[in-house]
Amino acid sequence: MDFFKRPLASVRTYEPPHGDSSLQVPLEASLADRLGHIRDRFDKSMDLVIHEISVCGISCAVLMCEGLVSTGTFSEILARPLTALTMESPTPEKIHEWVLSDSLMAPDQKEIKTYFELYRFMMSGFVILFIDGVPGGDAFGLQGFPGRSVGEPEGETNMRGSREGFNELLRPNLAMIRRRFKTPDLIFEMITFGEKSLTDGALVYCRGTVSPALLARIRRRLSKVKLDVALETGYLSPFLEKGFSLFSSIGYTERPDTLCAKVAEGRVALLLDGTPFALIMPYLFNEHFQSGDDYSHRPYFATFIRWMKMLAFGFSALLPGIYVAIGTFHPELLPDILLSKLIESDQSTPFSLMPEALLVFFLYEIMREAGLRMPKPVSHAVSIVGALVIGDAAVTAGIIGAPMVLVVALTAISSFVVPTLYEPVTILRFAFILLGGLTGLYGVLLGLCAVLINLLAVDSLGIPAAAPCAPFSLYVLRDTLFRWSWRTLARKDLRVAGLNGSDMAPKRGR
Amino acid sequence: MERKISSVQLALLLFLCSLASLLISNGSFSIMAAFLPAMVLVGAALVPAFLLGRKQGFLPALSSWGKGAVIPAAFLLVMVCLFMAAQELRVYGFFLTSTVYPKAQMGIFLIGTGIVCAYAAGMGLEPLARLGLWASVFAAVVFIAFILGLAPSMKNMPVFHASPEGMSVFFQRAFRVACASEEALLFLILAPRARSRRQKGGKGISLWLSLAVIAAILTGLLSEIALGAYRETRRFPLHTAAAAAHFSPQGRMDLLFLFLYTGAVFIKISLWLYGGCFVLRYLFPRMRRGILAIVCGTGAVILGFLPFTQTITNLLLSGWMLAFVFIGPLVPLLFFRKGASQ
């Protein structure tokens, strides 16, 4: 079948968005023309700042977007040297030469040729210098926009290890990674998304560790991103995934240390300006049960925690469904005392088990969502009211049974143990309640078969998401179902692209 | 393009298919013991099919022989796949309505199981193969639990004889068992989807046949130990034995049996439907696998409701299946040899 494969040359490669085609016009030599065009384009927008100055008698202009530039740095390293410049028989070309070669006005300095580049740099916090008579302009990176300081990521709290989390600014995020990975093999490949937003992003990978085929596949899929605006990495994940599944094959993290660990295993990360969530590709299902703390704890305890998380995941997805199925169709499977309690509760409530479970879980989801979106002080109040309404008032009023409250509480707590799987677990829980209530354990079993097949069919960029459990790889299980000691783990590096079942794995000799 | 599965994965899938039949078999130990020569016979019958099909498959080989022959053969093969899937759906539905849900309509189980299996078939062979390993491990655990649970009954265990009626009856029985080996045809269909390395392929076949023999003997032995003469009155003796086993928290091991049987049946029906899709795709290469899976699933469910399905599958299992497996590949194989010598 190699015969039918497309030749490599025709494979689509990543191309940055070109933005508005009317902006791909070269900047003129006349300063008045350039400023006229820019003023027309900005119309009444109040954040455009244009200072027309004279440098050694030559007309120049400094342009910037208000609020994006550090004014202190601007006046210190750009405005002062420029205004104090003296030159014998100055010409526009001589000043331009001085700016380019004989001065250091910013750590990041670029020449711009078109209006597209002009707007892009200016809106990224660059200061633009135009010299009358010299076509194009010079951009100086003097960004100084406000941003959140580095803090502990709320969604991925660890007991030990770094307290640093990513923030919304791309460059500081890259710096946090570079500080932990001091090798020139760590590459930050700049990439832009969004025809209108032109959001900067960076592919992060370790050259020599990452599979070139994996990298090519990611670039190819990113080339298919067609968005006007890319505000969050979540916008991009559908372009990186293939087929439909409940389980995502793309992970995310807010922690630079987690990202470094993943990149060291041959994965690729994608950071985007404006969001603290970096995408991790490929992402295997077992990684949902891992955390940074696992590698700080002692191995036996880390293994125990992993098993507990897997059990909690099973509990949160299946427990209500199995409870409803057994209570409705197979009560003989319950211990006698529990059965008598169940009958007692069933007789005192108006609904049968399935509608009761659906109702309680629906109410629970409403309250969870309300608690999540409300301001924090109010969300506490919502939680208290919810707990009182469901836990006490509803049972006392005889609307729901006490065993159901117990099941809901157990399930809810279990679902928070693996927060990254909350979305599929919530849907699965409702599905299993319906299946269990309508067809008993048969339905739950059949549903489980369908979910397993769905999970086993997921390929995360060519690597089976269920690896190394299915396809099975005993050696890799040392850091999956178990967490071996660092002495064992450090013996051989794991490369994610080399896992069993991966289409990028090196071919074994016959 | 779909990736190929390993020969071990294929072997485990076929073993689980055999297990789906064995778990609800009501044969005595002597019938189950006949599995040993029967599986040897199946293994021998598979040699030409394996030699032919390991690289390109039966249908492409047949198509190079004569285009006129391949289309009816493929349609016949699709129909066989659908009938086998339908029959398995009926058996599963019958089991559930006889043991777990006595008041339910069988149609619910036909439709429900058909939908999920069609979905699995639509997802391809690879996820099923990945599931096969863990389902086999689960089967081993369940059998160990059965042995432990039935251990208290072993003190009164009688001495079993594999051929109490004489060797000729034993071998006739073995021939009948071999003729009813539907997994042999599945092997023929799925062999091109496994990686084609002759030595490993041979090991895969041996693994499947050995596991099937072990499971058959264990099944016969366990139901005889647990139920004795009472076994003959039961339609699903191993299920009854599981319900009577002492080794479980609630004194009931039939739930484990239900889990295992559902898993094995799910894989078996999905494989038959996948087989149907695989052959159909040969005929209609431009059609998407998902559409073909829906077509096959719907066909199997409809056939499952029809009364003559049972008669046709009985006819297939009376020897036609093995003949199809044994004689079918021989013709193109001989033709190839002839072509090569010319």
Short mmCIF file of N, CA, C and O in Angstrom, two decimals, chain A residues 54-56 78-87 98 105:
data_model
loop_
_atom_site.label_atom_id
_atom_site.label_comp_id
_atom_site.label_asym_id
_atom_site.label_seq_id
_atom_site.Cartn_x
_atom_site.Cartn_y
_atom_site.Cartn_z
N SER A 54 12.23 64.94 15.59
CA SER A 54 13.29 65.23 14.62
C SER A 54 14.60 64.70 15.21
O SER A 54 14.99 65.05 16.31
N VAL A 55 15.25 63.84 14.44
CA VAL A 55 16.54 63.30 14.87
C VAL A 55 17.61 63.85 13.93
O VAL A 55 17.58 63.55 12.73
N CYS A 56 18.50 64.68 14.48
CA CYS A 56 19.54 65.34 13.68
C CYS A 56 18.94 66.06 12.48
O CYS A 56 19.48 66.01 11.35
N LEU A 78 15.48 53.90 24.52
CA LEU A 78 15.20 54.25 23.12
C LEU A 78 15.09 55.76 22.91
O LEU A 78 15.83 56.36 22.13
N ALA A 79 14.21 56.38 23.72
CA ALA A 79 13.94 57.81 23.49
C ALA A 79 15.17 58.66 23.77
O ALA A 79 15.53 59.54 22.96
N ARG A 80 15.84 58.38 24.90
CA ARG A 80 16.96 59.24 25.28
C ARG A 80 18.11 59.16 24.26
O ARG A 80 18.56 60.19 23.76
N PRO A 81 18.63 57.98 23.92
CA PRO A 81 19.72 57.93 22.92
C PRO A 81 19.33 58.52 21.58
O PRO A 81 20.14 59.17 20.91
N LEU A 82 18.07 58.34 21.21
CA LEU A 82 17.62 58.81 19.90
C LEU A 82 17.58 60.34 19.84
O LEU A 82 18.03 60.96 18.89
N THR A 83 17.04 60.92 20.90
CA THR A 83 16.94 62.38 20.91
C THR A 83 18.29 63.04 21.14
O THR A 83 18.51 64.18 20.72
N ALA A 84 19.19 62.32 21.81
CA ALA A 84 20.51 62.91 22.08
C ALA A 84 21.51 62.66 20.96
O ALA A 84 22.68 63.05 21.06
N LEU A 85 21.05 62.02 19.90
CA LEU A 85 21.97 61.64 18.81
C LEU A 85 22.48 62.87 18.05
O LEU A 85 21.71 63.77 17.69
N THR A 86 23.80 62.91 17.85
CA THR A 86 24.38 63.97 17.00
C THR A 86 25.18 63.29 15.91
O THR A 86 25.82 62.26 16.14
N MET A 87 25.16 63.87 14.76
CA MET A 87 25.79 63.22 13.61
C MET A 87 26.23 64.29 12.61
O MET A 87 25.52 65.27 12.42
N TRP A 98 22.74 53.76 11.77
CA TRP A 98 23.13 53.89 13.17
C TRP A 98 22.19 53.06 14.07
O TRP A 98 22.62 52.35 14.97
N MET A 105 19.09 49.35 21.12
CA MET A 105 17.97 50.05 21.72
C MET A 105 16.95 49.11 22.35
O MET A 105 16.05 49.56 23.06
#
